Coordinates of C-alpha atoms (C1' of nucleotides) in Angstrom, one line a residue:
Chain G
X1 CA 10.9 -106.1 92.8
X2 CA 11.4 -104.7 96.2
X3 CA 9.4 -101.8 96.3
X4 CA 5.9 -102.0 98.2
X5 CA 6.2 -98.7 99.4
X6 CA 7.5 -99.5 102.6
X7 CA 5.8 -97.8 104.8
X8 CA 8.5 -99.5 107.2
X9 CA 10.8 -97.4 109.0
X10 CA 13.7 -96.9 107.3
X11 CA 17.4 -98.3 109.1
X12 CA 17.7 -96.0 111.4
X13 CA 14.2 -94.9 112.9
X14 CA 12.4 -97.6 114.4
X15 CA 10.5 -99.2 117.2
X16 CA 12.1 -98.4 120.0
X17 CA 11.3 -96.6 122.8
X18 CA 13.6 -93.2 122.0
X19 CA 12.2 -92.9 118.6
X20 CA 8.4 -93.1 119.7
X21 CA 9.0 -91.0 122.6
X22 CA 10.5 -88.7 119.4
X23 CA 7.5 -89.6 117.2
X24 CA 4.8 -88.5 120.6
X25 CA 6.5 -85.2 121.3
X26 CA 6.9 -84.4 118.1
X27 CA 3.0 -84.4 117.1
X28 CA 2.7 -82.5 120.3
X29 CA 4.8 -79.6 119.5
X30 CA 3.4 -79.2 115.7
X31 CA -0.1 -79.7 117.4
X32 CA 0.4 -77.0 119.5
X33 CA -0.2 -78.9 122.7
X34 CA 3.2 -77.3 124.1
X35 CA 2.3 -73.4 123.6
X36 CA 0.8 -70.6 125.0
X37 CA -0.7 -71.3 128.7
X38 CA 1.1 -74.9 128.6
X39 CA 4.9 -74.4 128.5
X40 CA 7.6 -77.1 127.8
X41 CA 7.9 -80.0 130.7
X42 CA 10.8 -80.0 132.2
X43 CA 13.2 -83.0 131.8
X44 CA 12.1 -84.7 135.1
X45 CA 8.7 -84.1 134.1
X46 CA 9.1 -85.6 130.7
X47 CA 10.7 -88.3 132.6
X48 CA 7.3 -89.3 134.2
X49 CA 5.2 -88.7 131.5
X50 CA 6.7 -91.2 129.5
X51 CA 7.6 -93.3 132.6
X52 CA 11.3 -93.6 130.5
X53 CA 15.2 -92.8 131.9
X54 CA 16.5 -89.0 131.5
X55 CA 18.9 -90.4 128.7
X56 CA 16.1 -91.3 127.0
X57 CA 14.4 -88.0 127.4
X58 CA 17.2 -86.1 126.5
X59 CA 18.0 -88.0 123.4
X60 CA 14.4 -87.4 122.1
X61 CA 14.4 -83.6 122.8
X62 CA 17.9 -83.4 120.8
X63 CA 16.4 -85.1 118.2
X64 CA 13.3 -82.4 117.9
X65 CA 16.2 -79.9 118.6
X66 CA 18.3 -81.4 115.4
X67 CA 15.1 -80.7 113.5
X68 CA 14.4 -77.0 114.4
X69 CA 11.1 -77.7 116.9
X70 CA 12.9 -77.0 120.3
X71 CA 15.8 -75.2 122.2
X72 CA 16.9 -75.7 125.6
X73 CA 19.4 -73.9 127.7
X74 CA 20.2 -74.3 131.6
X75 CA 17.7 -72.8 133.9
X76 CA 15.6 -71.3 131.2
X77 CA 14.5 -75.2 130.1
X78 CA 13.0 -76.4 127.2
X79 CA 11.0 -74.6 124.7
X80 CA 9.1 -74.8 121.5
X81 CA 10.7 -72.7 118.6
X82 CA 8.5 -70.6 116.5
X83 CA 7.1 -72.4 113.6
X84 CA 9.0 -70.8 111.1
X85 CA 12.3 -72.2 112.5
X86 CA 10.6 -75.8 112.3
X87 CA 12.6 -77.6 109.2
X88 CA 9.4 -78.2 107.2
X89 CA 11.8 -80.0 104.6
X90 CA 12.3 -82.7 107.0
X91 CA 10.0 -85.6 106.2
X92 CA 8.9 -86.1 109.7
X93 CA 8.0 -82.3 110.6
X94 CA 6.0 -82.4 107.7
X95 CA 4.3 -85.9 107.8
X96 CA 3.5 -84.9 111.7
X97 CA 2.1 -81.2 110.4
X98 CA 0.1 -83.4 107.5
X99 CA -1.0 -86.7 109.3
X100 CA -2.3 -84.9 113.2
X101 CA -2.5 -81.3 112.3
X102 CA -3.9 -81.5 108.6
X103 CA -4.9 -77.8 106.8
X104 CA -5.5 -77.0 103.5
X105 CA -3.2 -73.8 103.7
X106 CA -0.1 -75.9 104.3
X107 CA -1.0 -78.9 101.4
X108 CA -1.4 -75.6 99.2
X109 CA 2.0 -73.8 100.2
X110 CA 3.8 -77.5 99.5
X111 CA 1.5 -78.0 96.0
X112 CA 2.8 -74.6 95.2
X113 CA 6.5 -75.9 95.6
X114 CA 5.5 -78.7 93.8
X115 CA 4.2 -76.5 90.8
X116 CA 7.6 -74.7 90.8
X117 CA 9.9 -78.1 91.1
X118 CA 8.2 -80.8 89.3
X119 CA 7.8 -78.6 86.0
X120 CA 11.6 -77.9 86.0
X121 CA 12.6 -81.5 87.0
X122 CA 10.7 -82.7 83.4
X123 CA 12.7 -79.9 82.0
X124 CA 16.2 -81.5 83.0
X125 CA 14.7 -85.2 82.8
X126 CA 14.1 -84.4 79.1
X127 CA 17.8 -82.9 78.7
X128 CA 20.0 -84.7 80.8
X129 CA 17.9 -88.4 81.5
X130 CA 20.3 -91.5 81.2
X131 CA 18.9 -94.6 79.5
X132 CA 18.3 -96.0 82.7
X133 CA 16.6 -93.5 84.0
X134 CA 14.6 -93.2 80.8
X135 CA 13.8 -97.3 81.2
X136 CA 12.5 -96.0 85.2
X137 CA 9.9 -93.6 84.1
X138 CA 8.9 -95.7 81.6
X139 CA 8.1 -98.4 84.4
X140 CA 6.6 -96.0 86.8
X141 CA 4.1 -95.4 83.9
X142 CA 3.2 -98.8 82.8
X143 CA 2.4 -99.2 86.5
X144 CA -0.2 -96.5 85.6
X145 CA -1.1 -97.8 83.1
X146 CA -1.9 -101.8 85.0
X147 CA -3.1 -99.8 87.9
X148 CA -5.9 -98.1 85.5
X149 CA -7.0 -102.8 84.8
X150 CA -6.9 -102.3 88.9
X151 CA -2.8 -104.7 88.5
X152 CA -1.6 -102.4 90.7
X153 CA -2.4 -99.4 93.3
X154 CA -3.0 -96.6 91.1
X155 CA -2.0 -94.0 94.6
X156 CA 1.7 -95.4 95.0
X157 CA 2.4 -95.9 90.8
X158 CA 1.3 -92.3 90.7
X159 CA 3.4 -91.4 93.6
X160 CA 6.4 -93.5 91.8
X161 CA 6.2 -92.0 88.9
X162 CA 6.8 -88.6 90.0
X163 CA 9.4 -89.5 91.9
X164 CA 11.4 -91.3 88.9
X165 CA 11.5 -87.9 87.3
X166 CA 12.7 -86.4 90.1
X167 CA 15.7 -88.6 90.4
X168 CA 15.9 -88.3 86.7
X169 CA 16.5 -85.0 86.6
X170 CA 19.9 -85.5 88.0
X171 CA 19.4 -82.8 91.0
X172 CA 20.0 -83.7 94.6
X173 CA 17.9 -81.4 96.1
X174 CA 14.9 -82.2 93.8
X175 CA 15.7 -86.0 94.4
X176 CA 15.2 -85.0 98.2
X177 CA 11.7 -84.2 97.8
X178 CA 10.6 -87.8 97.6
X179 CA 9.8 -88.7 101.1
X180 CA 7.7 -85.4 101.3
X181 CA 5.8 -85.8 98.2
X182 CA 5.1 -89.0 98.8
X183 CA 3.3 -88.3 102.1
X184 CA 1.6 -85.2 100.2
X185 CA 0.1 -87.0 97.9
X186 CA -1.1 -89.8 99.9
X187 CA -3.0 -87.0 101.6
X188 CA -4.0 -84.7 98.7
X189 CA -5.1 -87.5 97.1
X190 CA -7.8 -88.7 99.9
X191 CA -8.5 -85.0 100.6
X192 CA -9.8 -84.9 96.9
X193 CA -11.1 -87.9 96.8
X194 CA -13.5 -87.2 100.2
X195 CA -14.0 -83.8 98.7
X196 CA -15.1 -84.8 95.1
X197 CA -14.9 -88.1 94.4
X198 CA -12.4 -86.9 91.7
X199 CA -10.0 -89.2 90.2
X200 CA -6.2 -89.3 89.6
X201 CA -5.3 -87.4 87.0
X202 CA -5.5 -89.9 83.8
X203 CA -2.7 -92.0 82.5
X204 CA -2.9 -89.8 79.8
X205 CA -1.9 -86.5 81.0
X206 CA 1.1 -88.6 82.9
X207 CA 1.9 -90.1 79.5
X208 CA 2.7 -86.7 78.1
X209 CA 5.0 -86.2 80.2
X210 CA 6.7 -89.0 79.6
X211 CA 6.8 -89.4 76.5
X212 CA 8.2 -85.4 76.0
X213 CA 10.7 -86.8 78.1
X214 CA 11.6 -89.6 76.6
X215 CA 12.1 -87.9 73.2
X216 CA 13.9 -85.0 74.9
X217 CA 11.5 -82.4 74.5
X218 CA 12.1 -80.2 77.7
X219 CA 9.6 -77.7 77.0
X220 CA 7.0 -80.1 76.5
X221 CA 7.6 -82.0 79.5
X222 CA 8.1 -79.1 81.8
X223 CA 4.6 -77.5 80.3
X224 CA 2.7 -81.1 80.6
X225 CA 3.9 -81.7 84.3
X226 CA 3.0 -77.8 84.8
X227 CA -0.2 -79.3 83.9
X228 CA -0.6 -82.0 85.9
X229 CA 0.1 -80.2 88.8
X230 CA -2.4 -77.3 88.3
X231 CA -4.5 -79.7 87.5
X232 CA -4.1 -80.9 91.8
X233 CA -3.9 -77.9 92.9
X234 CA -7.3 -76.8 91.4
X235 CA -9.0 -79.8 92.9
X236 CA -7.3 -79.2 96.3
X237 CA -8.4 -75.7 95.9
X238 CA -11.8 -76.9 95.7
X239 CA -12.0 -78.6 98.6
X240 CA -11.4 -75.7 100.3
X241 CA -14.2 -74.0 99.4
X242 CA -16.2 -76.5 101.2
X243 CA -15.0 -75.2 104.9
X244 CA -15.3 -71.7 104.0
X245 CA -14.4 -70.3 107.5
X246 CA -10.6 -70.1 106.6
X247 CA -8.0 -72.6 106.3
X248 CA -9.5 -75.0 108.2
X249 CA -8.8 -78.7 108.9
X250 CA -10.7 -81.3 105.9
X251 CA -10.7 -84.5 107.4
X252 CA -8.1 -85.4 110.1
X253 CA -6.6 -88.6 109.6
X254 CA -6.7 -90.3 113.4
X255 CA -5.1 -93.5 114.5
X256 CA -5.3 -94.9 118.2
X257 CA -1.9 -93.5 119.3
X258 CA 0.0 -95.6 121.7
X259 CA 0.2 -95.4 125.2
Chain L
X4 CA 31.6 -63.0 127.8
X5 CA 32.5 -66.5 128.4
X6 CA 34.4 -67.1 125.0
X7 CA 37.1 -69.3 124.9
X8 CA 38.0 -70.9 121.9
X9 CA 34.2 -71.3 120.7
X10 CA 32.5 -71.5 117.1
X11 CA 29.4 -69.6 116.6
X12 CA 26.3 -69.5 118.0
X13 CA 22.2 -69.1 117.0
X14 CA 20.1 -69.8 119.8
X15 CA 19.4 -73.0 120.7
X16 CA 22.8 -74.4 119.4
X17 CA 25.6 -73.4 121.4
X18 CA 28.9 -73.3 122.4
X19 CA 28.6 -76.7 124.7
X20 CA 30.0 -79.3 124.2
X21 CA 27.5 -81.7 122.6
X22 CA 27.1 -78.7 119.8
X23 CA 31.1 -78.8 119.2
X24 CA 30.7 -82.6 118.7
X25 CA 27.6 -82.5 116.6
X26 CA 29.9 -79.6 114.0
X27 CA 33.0 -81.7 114.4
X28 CA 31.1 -85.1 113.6
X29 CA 28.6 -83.8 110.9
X30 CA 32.0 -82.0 108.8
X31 CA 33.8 -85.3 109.4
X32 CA 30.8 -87.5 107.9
X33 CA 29.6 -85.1 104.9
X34 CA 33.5 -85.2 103.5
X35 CA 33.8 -88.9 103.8
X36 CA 35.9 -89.4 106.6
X37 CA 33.9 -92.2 107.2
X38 CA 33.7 -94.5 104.3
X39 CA 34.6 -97.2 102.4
X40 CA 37.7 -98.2 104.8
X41 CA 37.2 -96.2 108.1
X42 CA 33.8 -96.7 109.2
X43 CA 32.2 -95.0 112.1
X44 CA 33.3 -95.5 115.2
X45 CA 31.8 -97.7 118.2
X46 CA 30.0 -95.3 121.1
X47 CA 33.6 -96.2 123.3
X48 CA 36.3 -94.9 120.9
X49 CA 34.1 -91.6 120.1
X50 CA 34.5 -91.3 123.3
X51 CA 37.9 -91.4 124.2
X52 CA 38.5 -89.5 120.8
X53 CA 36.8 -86.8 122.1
X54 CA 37.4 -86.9 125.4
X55 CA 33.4 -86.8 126.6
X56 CA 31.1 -89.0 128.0
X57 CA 28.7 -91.6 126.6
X58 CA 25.6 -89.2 127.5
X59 CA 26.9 -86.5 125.0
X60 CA 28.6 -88.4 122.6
X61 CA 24.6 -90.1 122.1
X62 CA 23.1 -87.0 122.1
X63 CA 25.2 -86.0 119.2
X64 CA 24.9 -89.2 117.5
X65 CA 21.4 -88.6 117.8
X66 CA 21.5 -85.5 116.6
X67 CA 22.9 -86.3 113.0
X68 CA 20.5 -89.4 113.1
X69 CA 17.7 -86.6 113.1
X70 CA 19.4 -85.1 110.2
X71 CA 19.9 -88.0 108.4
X72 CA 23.5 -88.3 108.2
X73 CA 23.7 -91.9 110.4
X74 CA 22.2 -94.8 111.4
X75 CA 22.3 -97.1 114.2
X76 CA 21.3 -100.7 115.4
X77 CA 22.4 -102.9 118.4
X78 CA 25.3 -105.7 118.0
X79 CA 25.3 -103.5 114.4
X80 CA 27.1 -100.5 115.0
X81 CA 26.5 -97.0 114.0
X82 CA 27.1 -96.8 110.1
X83 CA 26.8 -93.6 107.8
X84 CA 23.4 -93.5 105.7
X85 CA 23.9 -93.4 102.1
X86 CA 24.0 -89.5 100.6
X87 CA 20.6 -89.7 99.3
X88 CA 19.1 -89.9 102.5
X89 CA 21.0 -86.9 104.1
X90 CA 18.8 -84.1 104.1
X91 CA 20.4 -81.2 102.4
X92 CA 17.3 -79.1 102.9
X93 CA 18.4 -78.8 107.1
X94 CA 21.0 -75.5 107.2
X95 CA 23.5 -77.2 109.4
X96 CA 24.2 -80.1 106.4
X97 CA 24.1 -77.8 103.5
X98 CA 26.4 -75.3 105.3
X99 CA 28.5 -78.2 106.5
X100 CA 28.6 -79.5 102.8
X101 CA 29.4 -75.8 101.3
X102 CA 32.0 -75.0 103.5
X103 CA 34.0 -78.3 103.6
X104 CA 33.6 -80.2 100.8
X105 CA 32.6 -77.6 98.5
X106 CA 31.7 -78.8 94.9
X107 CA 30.7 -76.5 92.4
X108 CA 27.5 -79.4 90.9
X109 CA 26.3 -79.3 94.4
X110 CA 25.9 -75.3 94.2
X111 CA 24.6 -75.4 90.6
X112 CA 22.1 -78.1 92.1
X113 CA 21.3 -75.7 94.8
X114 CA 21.1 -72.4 92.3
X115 CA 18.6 -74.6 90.1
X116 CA 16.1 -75.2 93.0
X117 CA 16.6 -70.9 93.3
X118 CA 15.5 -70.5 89.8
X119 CA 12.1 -72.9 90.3
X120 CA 11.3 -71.4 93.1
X121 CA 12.5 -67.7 93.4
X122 CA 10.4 -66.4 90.4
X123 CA 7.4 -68.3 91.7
X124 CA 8.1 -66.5 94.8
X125 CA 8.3 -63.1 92.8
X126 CA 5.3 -63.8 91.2
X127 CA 3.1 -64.8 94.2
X128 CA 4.9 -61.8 96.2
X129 CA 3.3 -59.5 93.4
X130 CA -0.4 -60.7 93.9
X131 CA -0.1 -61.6 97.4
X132 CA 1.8 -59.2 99.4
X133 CA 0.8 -56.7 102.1
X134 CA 2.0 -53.5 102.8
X135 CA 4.0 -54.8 105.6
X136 CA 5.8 -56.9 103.0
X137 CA 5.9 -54.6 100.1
X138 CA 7.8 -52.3 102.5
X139 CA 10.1 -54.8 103.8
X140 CA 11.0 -55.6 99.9
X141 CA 11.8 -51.3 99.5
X142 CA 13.7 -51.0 102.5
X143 CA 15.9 -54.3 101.1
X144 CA 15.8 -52.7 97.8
X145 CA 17.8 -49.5 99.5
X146 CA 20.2 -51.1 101.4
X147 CA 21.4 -52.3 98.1
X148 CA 21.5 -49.1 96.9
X149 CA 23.4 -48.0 99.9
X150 CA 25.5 -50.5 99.5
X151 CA 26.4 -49.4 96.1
X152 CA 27.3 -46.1 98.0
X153 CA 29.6 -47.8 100.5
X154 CA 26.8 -47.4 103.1
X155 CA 26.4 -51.2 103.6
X156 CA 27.5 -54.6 103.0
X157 CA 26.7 -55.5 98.8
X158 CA 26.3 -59.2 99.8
X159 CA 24.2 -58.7 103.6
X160 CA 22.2 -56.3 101.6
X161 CA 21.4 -59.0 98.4
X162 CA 20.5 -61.7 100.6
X163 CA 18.2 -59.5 102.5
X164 CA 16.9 -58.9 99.6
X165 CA 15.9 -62.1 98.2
X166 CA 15.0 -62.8 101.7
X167 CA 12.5 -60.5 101.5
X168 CA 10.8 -61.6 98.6
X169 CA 10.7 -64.7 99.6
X170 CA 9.0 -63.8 102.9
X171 CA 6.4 -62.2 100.8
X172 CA 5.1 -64.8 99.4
X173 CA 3.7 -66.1 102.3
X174 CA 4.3 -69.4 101.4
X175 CA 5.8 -71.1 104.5
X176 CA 8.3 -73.8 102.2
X177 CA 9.5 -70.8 100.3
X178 CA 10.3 -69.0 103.6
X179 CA 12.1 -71.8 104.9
X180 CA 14.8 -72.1 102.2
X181 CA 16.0 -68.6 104.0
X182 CA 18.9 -70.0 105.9
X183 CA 20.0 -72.5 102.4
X184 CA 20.1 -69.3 100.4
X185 CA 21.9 -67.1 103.0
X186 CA 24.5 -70.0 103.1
X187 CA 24.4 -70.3 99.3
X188 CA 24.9 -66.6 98.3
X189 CA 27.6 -65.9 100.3
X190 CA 29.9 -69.2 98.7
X191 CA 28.2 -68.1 95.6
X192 CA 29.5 -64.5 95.7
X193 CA 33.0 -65.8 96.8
X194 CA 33.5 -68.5 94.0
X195 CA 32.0 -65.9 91.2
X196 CA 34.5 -63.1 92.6
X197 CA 37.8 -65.3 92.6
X198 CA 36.6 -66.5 89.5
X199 CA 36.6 -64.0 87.2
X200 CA 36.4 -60.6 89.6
X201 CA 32.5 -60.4 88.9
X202 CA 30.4 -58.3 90.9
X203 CA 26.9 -58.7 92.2
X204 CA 24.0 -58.2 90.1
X205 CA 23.6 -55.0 89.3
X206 CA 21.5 -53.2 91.6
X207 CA 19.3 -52.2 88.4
X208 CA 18.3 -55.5 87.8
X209 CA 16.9 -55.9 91.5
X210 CA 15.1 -52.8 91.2
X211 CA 13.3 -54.3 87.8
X212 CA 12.2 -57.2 90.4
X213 CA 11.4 -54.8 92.9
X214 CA 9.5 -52.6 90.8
X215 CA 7.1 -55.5 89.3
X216 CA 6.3 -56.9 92.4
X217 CA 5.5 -53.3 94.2
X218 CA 3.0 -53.0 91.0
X219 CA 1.3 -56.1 91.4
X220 CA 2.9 -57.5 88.0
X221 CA 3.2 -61.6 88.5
X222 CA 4.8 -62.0 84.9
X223 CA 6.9 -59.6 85.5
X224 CA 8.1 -59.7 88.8
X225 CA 8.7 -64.1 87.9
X226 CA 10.7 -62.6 84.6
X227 CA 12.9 -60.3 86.2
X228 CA 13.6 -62.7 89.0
X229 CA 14.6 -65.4 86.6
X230 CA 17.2 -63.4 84.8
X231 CA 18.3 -62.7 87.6
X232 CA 19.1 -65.9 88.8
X233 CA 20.0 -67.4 85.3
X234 CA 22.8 -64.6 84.9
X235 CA 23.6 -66.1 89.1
X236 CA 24.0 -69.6 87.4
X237 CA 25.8 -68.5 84.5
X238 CA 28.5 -67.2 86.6
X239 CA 28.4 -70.2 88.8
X240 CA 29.1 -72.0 86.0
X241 CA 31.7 -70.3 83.8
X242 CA 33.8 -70.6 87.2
X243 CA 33.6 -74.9 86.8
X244 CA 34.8 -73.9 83.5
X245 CA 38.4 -73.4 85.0
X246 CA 38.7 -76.4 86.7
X247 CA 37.8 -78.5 83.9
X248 CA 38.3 -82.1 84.9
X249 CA 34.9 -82.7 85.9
X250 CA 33.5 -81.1 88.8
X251 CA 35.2 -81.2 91.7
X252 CA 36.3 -78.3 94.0
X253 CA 37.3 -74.6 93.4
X254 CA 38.0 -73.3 96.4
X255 CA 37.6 -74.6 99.6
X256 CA 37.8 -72.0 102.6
X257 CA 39.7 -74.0 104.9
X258 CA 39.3 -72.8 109.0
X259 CA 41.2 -73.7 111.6
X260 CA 39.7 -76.9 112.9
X261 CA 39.5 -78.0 116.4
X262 CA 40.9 -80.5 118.0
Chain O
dC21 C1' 20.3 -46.3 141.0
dT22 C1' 23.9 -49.5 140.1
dG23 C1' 26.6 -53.1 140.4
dT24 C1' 27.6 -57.4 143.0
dT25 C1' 26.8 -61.4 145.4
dG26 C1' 24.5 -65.7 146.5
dG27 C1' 20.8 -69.0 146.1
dA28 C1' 17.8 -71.7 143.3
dT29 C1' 16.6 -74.0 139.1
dT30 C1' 17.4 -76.2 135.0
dT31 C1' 20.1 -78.2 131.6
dA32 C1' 24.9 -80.2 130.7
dT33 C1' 28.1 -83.8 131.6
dA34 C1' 30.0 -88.0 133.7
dT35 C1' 29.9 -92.8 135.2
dG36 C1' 28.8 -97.4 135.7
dA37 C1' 25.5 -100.9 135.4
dT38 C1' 21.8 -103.8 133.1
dA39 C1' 18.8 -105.0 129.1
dA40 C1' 17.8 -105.9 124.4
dA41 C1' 18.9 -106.8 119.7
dT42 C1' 21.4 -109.2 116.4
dA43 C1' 25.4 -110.9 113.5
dT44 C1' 28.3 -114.9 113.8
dC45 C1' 29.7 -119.1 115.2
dT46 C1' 28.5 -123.8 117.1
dT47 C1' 25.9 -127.5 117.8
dT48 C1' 22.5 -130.6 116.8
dA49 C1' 19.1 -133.1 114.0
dC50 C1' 18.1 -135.5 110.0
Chain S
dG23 C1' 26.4 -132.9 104.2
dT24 C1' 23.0 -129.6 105.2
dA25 C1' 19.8 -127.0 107.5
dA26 C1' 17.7 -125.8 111.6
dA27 C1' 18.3 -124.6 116.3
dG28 C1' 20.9 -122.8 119.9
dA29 C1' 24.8 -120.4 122.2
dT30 C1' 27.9 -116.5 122.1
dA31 C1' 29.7 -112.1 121.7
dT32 C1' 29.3 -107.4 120.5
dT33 C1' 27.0 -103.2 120.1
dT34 C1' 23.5 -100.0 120.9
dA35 C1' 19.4 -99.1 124.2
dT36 C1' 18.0 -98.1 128.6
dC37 C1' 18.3 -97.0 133.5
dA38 C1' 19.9 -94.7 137.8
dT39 C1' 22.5 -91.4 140.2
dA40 C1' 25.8 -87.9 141.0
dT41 C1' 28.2 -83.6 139.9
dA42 C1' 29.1 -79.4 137.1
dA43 C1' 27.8 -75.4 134.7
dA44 C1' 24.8 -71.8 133.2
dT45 C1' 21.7 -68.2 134.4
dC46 C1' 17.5 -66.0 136.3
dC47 C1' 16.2 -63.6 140.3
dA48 C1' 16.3 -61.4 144.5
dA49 C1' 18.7 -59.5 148.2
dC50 C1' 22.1 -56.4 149.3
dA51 C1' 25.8 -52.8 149.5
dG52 C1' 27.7 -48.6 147.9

DNA sequence: CTGTTGGATTTATATGATAAATATCTTTAC
DNA sequence: GTAAAGATATTTATCATATAAATCCAACAG
């Protein structure tokens, strides 16, 4: 029990005002909104904009700050830092970069990390898995395997059972990838999807994984998973084809943003 | 000039005080201080502890929010977040992490992300690199070869290298893990050379990584780079092999700390 | 041309007050 | 007695205002 994928805020984040104030300017800095011709408010002018305190304000921009999108110092103000100081590893950079300024190039670059993680993950899964763990991948793919009878949502089992091999494999830093493949996929999935109508990727080529896993066959599993996630990448790939001018933006997921 | 008794300084972090308080807080929470028994103080008695005001002491709160480290809720308190949710991919955490509660699994965790992704780096570098890059890769190739002169700094000179290659692949994730690795290598270097006296890779072996990429060879530039960062892990890990009772710490470079 | 001085601008820090959220206890209703 | 409803206390969230510190820039002196 217990796991819709809780699209709810995690302790921590929430609904108040600081953390959409965070939430607004951060969409505007990866947008680009802030650059060029139209520098950085200043901290009374933020103050307005938002109609909030300066503590408010403040607390916001440190927050970006803590997460590599701004630096401030006295009399110089408040700026935005070059993108490749932004911490795309943090899960709200990157769900901001995904969700409001959606390109192919960047769902690529993070497949491509993908291709070089997941593989290796299986690898360790196979060697070093605990029975528990073992009995969690097993789970993630009988979700598949219900969500194929439409029992259950065949995006978030596929999304869970990557992620139980992740956490199988035993490595921290792998672990941490969660939060940002889980917003990946949600959006290479409907990229593909709009793009193609394809499919997931069958319960099958999932199950090969697994089971290499389960009977400790690292090779197997790490060249299975390699092929799952070539598999993505290829259809991602397509899509691009379809705006040929570049890198450009698919679709462009918009909700009505508060105000 | 302006230095009294201040830590370091990038841009955009500082030597203010909200930036002491955010170092001083984030060491204190990533080696336990506050757990189990002690847990994390209420806004008023950070404040007296340190001696600043309620503005600041929020803003640094904040800060590790951003970064995963704590939570907060009214009538609730502030409360560290469990490990998982810390994000070891932000430089500030990891660096925090390797320098005061160094663990040699946590640095074998690390050097295992290094061998997914540095030979896929190698590899893309070799198809995908420009002349700009290619160049950038030689000139980092030399200072190691200085370096094994006396000319310059073996350890600068081997993250610059890496660096580079990582750069050249042009994939913006792979770019990012820049600051990780230059934290990484430089514990790295210093656990493998109390350990057992080791040196740095051979300049040799860089050059076979340096060579295949400059020629356009994928496989070989991704084989090169992964013995290269296997033999890395093997020295990693023959240094656990000392302290044997599990896997706790080896050395821990201890600073003066503020107060 | 060079170094210094002062003013202006912006963030940094301090303080004290009020509001909102919520865990815990208390009362009430049945 | 037990559960629902309400009161209370505690803690963060928000606001407002004041002062300090950093630093760019221009004016100026030598």
């Amino acid at each position: 029990m217990s796991n819709h994928p809780r699209n709810v805020i995690s302790p921590g984040r929430g609904q108040n005002l600081t953390y959409s104030i965070v939430q607004d300017l951060g969409i505007a800095v990866v947008t680009g909104k802030y650059s060029g011709k139209n520098p950085f408010p200043v901290e009374a002018d933020l103050c307005k904009q938002y109609g909030a305190s300066r503590s408010i304000l403040r607390e916001a921009v440190k927050m970006l700050t803590a997460k590599g999108l701004l630096g401030a110092r006295p009399r110089q103000g408040t700026w935005v830092q070059p993108e490749e100081s932004w911490n795309l590893f943090d899960p709200d950079v990157m769900r901001w970069l995904l969700e409001r300024k959606f390109s192919l190039s960047l769902l690529i670059e993070f497949t491509q990390i993908r291709l070089a993680v997941e593989p290796a993950a299986a690898a360790m899964a196979a060697m070093e898995a605990g029975p528990g763990e073992k009995a969690a991948i097993e789970r993630a793919l009988n979700r598949m395997i219900a969500a194929e009878h439409g029992e259950d949502d065949p995006l978030t089992s596929d999304i869970a059972f990557h992620i139980s091999i992740l956490r199988a494999s035993g490595n921290r830093f792998y672990a941490q990838l969660r939060e940002l493949i889980e917003t990946a996929l949600r959006f290479s999935i409907r990229t593909t999807n709009r793009v193609k109508g394809v499919r997931l990727a069958s319960v099958n080529d999932h199950k090969k994984v697994s089971d290499a896993i389960l009977k400790g066959d690292a090779a197997g599993a790490e060249a299975a998973m390699r092929d799952l996630i070539e598999e993505a990448l290829h259809l991602i790939r397509k899509g691009e084809g379809i705006d040929a001018k570049g890198e450009r933006v698919l679709l462009a997921p918009a909700r009505a943003s508060r105000r």
